[in-house]
Structures are given as structure tokens and as C-alpha cells.
mmCIF file of C-alpha atoms and ligand atoms in Angstrom:
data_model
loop_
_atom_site.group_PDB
_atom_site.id
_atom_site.type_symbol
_atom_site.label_atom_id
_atom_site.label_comp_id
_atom_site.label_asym_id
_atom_site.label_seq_id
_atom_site.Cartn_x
_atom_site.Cartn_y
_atom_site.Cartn_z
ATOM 1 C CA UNK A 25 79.010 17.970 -39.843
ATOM 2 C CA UNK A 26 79.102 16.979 -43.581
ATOM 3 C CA UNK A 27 78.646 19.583 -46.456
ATOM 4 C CA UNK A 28 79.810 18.845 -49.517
ATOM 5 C CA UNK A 29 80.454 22.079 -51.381
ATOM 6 C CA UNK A 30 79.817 22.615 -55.120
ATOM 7 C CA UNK A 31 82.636 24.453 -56.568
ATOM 8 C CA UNK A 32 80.385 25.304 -59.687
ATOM 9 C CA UNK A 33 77.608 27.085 -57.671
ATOM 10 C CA UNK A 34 76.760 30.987 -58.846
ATOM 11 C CA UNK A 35 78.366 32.830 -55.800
ATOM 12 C CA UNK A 36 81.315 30.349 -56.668
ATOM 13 C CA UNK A 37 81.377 31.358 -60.481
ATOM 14 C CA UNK A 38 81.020 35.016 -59.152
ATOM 15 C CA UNK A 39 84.335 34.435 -56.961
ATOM 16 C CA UNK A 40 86.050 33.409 -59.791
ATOM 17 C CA UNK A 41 84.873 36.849 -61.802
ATOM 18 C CA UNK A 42 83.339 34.245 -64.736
ATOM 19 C CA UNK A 43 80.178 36.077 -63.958
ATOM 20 C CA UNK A 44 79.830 40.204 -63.654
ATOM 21 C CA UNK A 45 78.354 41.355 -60.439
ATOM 22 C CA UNK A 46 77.252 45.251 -58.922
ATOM 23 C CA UNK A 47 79.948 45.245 -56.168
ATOM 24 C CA UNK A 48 79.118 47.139 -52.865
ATOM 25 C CA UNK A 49 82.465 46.164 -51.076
ATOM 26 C CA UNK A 50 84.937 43.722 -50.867
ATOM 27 C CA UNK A 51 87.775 42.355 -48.256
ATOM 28 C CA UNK A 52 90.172 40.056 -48.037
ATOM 29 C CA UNK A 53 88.032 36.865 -47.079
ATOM 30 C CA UNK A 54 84.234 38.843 -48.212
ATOM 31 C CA UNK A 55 82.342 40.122 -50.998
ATOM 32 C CA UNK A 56 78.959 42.093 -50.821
ATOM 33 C CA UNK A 57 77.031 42.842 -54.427
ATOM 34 C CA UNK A 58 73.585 43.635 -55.192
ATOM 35 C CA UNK A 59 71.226 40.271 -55.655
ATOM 36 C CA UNK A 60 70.060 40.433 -59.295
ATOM 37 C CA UNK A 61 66.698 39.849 -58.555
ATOM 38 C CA UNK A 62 65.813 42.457 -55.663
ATOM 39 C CA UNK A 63 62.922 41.870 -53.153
ATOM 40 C CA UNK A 64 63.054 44.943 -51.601
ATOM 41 C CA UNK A 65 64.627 48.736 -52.869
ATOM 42 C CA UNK A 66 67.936 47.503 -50.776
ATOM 43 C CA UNK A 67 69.084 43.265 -51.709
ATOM 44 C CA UNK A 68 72.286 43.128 -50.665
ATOM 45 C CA UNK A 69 73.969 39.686 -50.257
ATOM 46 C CA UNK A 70 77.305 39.521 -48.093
ATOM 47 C CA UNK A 71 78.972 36.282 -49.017
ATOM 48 C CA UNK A 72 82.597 34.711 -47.528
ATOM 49 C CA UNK A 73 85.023 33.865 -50.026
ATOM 50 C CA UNK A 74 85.941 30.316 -48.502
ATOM 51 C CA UNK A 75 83.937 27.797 -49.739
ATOM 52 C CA UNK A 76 80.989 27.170 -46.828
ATOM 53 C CA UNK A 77 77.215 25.671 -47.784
ATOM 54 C CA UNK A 78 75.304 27.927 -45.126
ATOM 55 C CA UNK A 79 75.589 29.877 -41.824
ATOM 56 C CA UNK A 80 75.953 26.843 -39.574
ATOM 57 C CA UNK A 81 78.745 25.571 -41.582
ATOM 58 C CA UNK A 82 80.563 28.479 -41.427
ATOM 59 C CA UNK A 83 79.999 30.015 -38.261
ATOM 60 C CA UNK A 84 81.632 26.444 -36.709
ATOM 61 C CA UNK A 85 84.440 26.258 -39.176
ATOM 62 C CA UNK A 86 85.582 29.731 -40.672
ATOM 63 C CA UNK A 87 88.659 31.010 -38.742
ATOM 64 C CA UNK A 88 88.394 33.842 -37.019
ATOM 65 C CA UNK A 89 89.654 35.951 -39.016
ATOM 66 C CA UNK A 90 87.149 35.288 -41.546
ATOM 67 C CA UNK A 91 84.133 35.556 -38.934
ATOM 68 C CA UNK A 92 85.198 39.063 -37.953
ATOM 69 C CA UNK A 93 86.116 40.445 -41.871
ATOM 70 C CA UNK A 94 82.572 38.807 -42.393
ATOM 71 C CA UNK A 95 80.509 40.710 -39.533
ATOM 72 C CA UNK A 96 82.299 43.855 -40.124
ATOM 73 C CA UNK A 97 81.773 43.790 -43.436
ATOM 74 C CA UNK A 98 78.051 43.950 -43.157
ATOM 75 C CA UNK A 99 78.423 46.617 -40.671
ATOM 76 C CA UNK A 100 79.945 48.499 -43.341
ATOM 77 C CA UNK A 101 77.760 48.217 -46.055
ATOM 78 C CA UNK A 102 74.663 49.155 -43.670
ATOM 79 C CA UNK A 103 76.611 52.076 -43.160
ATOM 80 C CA UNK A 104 77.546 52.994 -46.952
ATOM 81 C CA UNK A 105 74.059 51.971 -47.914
ATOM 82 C CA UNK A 106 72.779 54.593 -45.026
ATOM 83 C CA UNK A 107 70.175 51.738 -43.950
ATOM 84 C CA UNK A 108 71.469 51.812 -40.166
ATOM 85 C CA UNK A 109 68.850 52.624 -36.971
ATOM 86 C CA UNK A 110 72.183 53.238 -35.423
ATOM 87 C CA UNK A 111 72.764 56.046 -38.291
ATOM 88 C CA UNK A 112 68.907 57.086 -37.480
ATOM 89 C CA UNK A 113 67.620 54.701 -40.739
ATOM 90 C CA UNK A 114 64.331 53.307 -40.542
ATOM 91 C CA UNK A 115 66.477 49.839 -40.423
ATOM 92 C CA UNK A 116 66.888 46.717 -42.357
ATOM 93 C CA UNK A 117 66.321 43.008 -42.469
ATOM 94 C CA UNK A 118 68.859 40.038 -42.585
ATOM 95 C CA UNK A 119 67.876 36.708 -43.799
ATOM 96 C CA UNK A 120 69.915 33.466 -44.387
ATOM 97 C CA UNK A 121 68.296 30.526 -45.929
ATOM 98 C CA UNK A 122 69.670 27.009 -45.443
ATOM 99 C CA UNK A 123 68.941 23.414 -46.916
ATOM 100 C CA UNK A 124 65.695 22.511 -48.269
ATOM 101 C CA UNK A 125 62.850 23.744 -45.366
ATOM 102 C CA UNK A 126 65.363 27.069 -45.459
ATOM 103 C CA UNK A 127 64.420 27.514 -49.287
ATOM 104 C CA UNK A 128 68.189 28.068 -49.844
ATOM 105 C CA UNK A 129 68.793 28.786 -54.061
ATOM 106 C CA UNK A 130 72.478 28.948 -54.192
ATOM 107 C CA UNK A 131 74.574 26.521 -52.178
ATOM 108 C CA UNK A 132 76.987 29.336 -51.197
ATOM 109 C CA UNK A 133 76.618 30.685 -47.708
ATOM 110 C CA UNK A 134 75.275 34.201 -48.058
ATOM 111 C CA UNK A 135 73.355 36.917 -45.659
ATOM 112 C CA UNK A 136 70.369 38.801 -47.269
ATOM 113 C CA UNK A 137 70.523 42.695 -46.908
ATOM 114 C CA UNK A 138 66.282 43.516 -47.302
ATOM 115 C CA UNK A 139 66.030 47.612 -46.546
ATOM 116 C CA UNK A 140 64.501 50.673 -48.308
ATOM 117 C CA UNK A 141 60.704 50.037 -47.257
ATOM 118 C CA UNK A 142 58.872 48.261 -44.242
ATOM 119 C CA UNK A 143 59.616 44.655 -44.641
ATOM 120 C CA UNK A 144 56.316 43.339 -42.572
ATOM 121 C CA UNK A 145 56.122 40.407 -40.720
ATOM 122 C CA UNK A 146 59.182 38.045 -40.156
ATOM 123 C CA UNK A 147 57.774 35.170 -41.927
ATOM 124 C CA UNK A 148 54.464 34.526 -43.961
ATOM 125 C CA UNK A 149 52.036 32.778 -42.694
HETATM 126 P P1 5GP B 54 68.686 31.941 -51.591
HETATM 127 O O1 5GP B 54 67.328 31.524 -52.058
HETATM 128 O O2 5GP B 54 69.725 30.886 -51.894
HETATM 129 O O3 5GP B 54 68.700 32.397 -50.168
HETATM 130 O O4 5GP B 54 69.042 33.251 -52.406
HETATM 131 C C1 5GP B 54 69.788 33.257 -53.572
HETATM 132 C C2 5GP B 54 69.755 34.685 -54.098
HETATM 133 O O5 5GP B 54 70.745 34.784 -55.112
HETATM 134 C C3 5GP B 54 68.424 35.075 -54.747
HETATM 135 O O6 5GP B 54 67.906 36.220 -54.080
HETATM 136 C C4 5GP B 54 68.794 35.360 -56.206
HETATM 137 O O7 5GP B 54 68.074 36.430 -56.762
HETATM 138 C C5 5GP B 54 70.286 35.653 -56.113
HETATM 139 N N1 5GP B 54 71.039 35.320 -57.319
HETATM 140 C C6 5GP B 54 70.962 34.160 -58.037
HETATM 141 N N2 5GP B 54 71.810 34.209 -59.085
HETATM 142 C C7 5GP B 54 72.432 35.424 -59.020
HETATM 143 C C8 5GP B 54 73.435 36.048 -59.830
HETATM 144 O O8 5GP B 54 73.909 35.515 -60.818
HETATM 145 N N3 5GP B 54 73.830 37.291 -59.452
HETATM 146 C C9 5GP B 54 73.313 37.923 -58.352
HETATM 147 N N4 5GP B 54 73.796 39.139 -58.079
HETATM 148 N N5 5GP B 54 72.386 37.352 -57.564
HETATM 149 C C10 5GP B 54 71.949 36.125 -57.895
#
């Protein structure tokens, strides 16, 4: 595996605090904010802070550590968003985009949060 990462991408630039964003909650190694362009009445996006391209890259090389602040903090902003079926919510979506087919914007690793209305099929057609 090869990724190149581009220190001057958004999420990167966000890191850095150059660039405001509507924090939902933030750990050690993760950050979750509102995407400024929402899709649904919930966007979240729940980003690592180490520098990995998409979900492949770092779900083989983030330490543990990092996998399990990651995970748990998505678990934690279903819950403070109240979107959980576990909470009785009518539930959520999670999306990641990678590379090119993936339609992937920002080349910062980052899990979608869609919730607040049915979301409808997985994929269009
Ligand atoms: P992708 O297409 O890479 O999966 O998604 C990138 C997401 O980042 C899009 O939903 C887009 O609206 C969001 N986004 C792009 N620039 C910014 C920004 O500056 N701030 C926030 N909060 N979201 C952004």
C-alpha cells in the first residue's frame, strides 16, 4: 500500500484550526464536526487526526489506539445526536468514499454521519 497524503487537504487545514468548523466532539486522536454542506438533517463527518487517505489505509495502519478512540467516538456522537436504534432512533447511515469510483472530495479519511429522515436505498441506481 502507497498513499501519498496531502498535508494541505481541508480536513488537514481544519486540524490545524486555519479553518472554523461546528464541532460535535473531539478526542485525543478524533474530531467529529458538522459537514458544511448537509445531505441529510444529520451530516456528521468523524475524521482521525493522523494523516490517512481513506478507510483502507487506516484501518491497516492506525494503531490501536487510534482505531478504538475512532469507533467509540462515533458511538458517541450517535448517542449525543440521539440518532441511535439502540437509543430507540429511527437510525442512521454511514458512508465512506474512497479514490476516484468512491467519489471521495477530500483526501482525508472521514466517515459520513446521514440521519434525521429515511435515507432510501443504499446506492442510486
Ligand atoms: P467526500 O466526497 O470526500 O466523501 O466528502 C467530503 C465532504 O466534506 C462533503 O460532504 C463536503 O460537503 C464536506 N466539506 C468540504 N469542505 C468542507 C469544509 O470546509 N468544512 C466542512 N465542515 N465540510 C466540508
Amino acid at each position: 500500500m502507497s498513499y501519498v497524503y496531502d498535508p494541505e487537504n481541508i480536513f488537514a487545514r481544519i486540524l490545524r484550526g486555519e479553518i472554523p468548523n461546528k464541532t460535535v466532539l473531539e478526542t485525543a486522536h478524533t474530531l467529529a464536526f458538522h459537514d458544511i454542506r448537509p445531505q441529510a438533517p444529520v451530516h456528521v463527518l468523524v475524521i482521525p487526526k493522523g494523516a490517512y487517505v481513506t478507510f483502507d489505509h487506516f484501518a491497516a495502519e492506525a494503531s490501536a489506539e487510534e482505531l478504538v478512540d475512532f469507533h467509540r467516538t462515533a458511538a458517541e456522537v450517535c448517542r449525543l445526536l440521539g440518532i441511535s436504534p439502540g437509543d430507540g432512533a429511527a437510525g442512521y447511515r454511514t458512508l465512506s468514499n474512497a479514490g476516484e469510483n468512491g467519489h471521495q472530495e477530500v483526501p482525508h479519511f472521514h466517515l459520513h454521519i446521514f440521519a434525521g429522515r429515511p435515507l432510501g436505498p443504499m446506492l442510486a441506481r
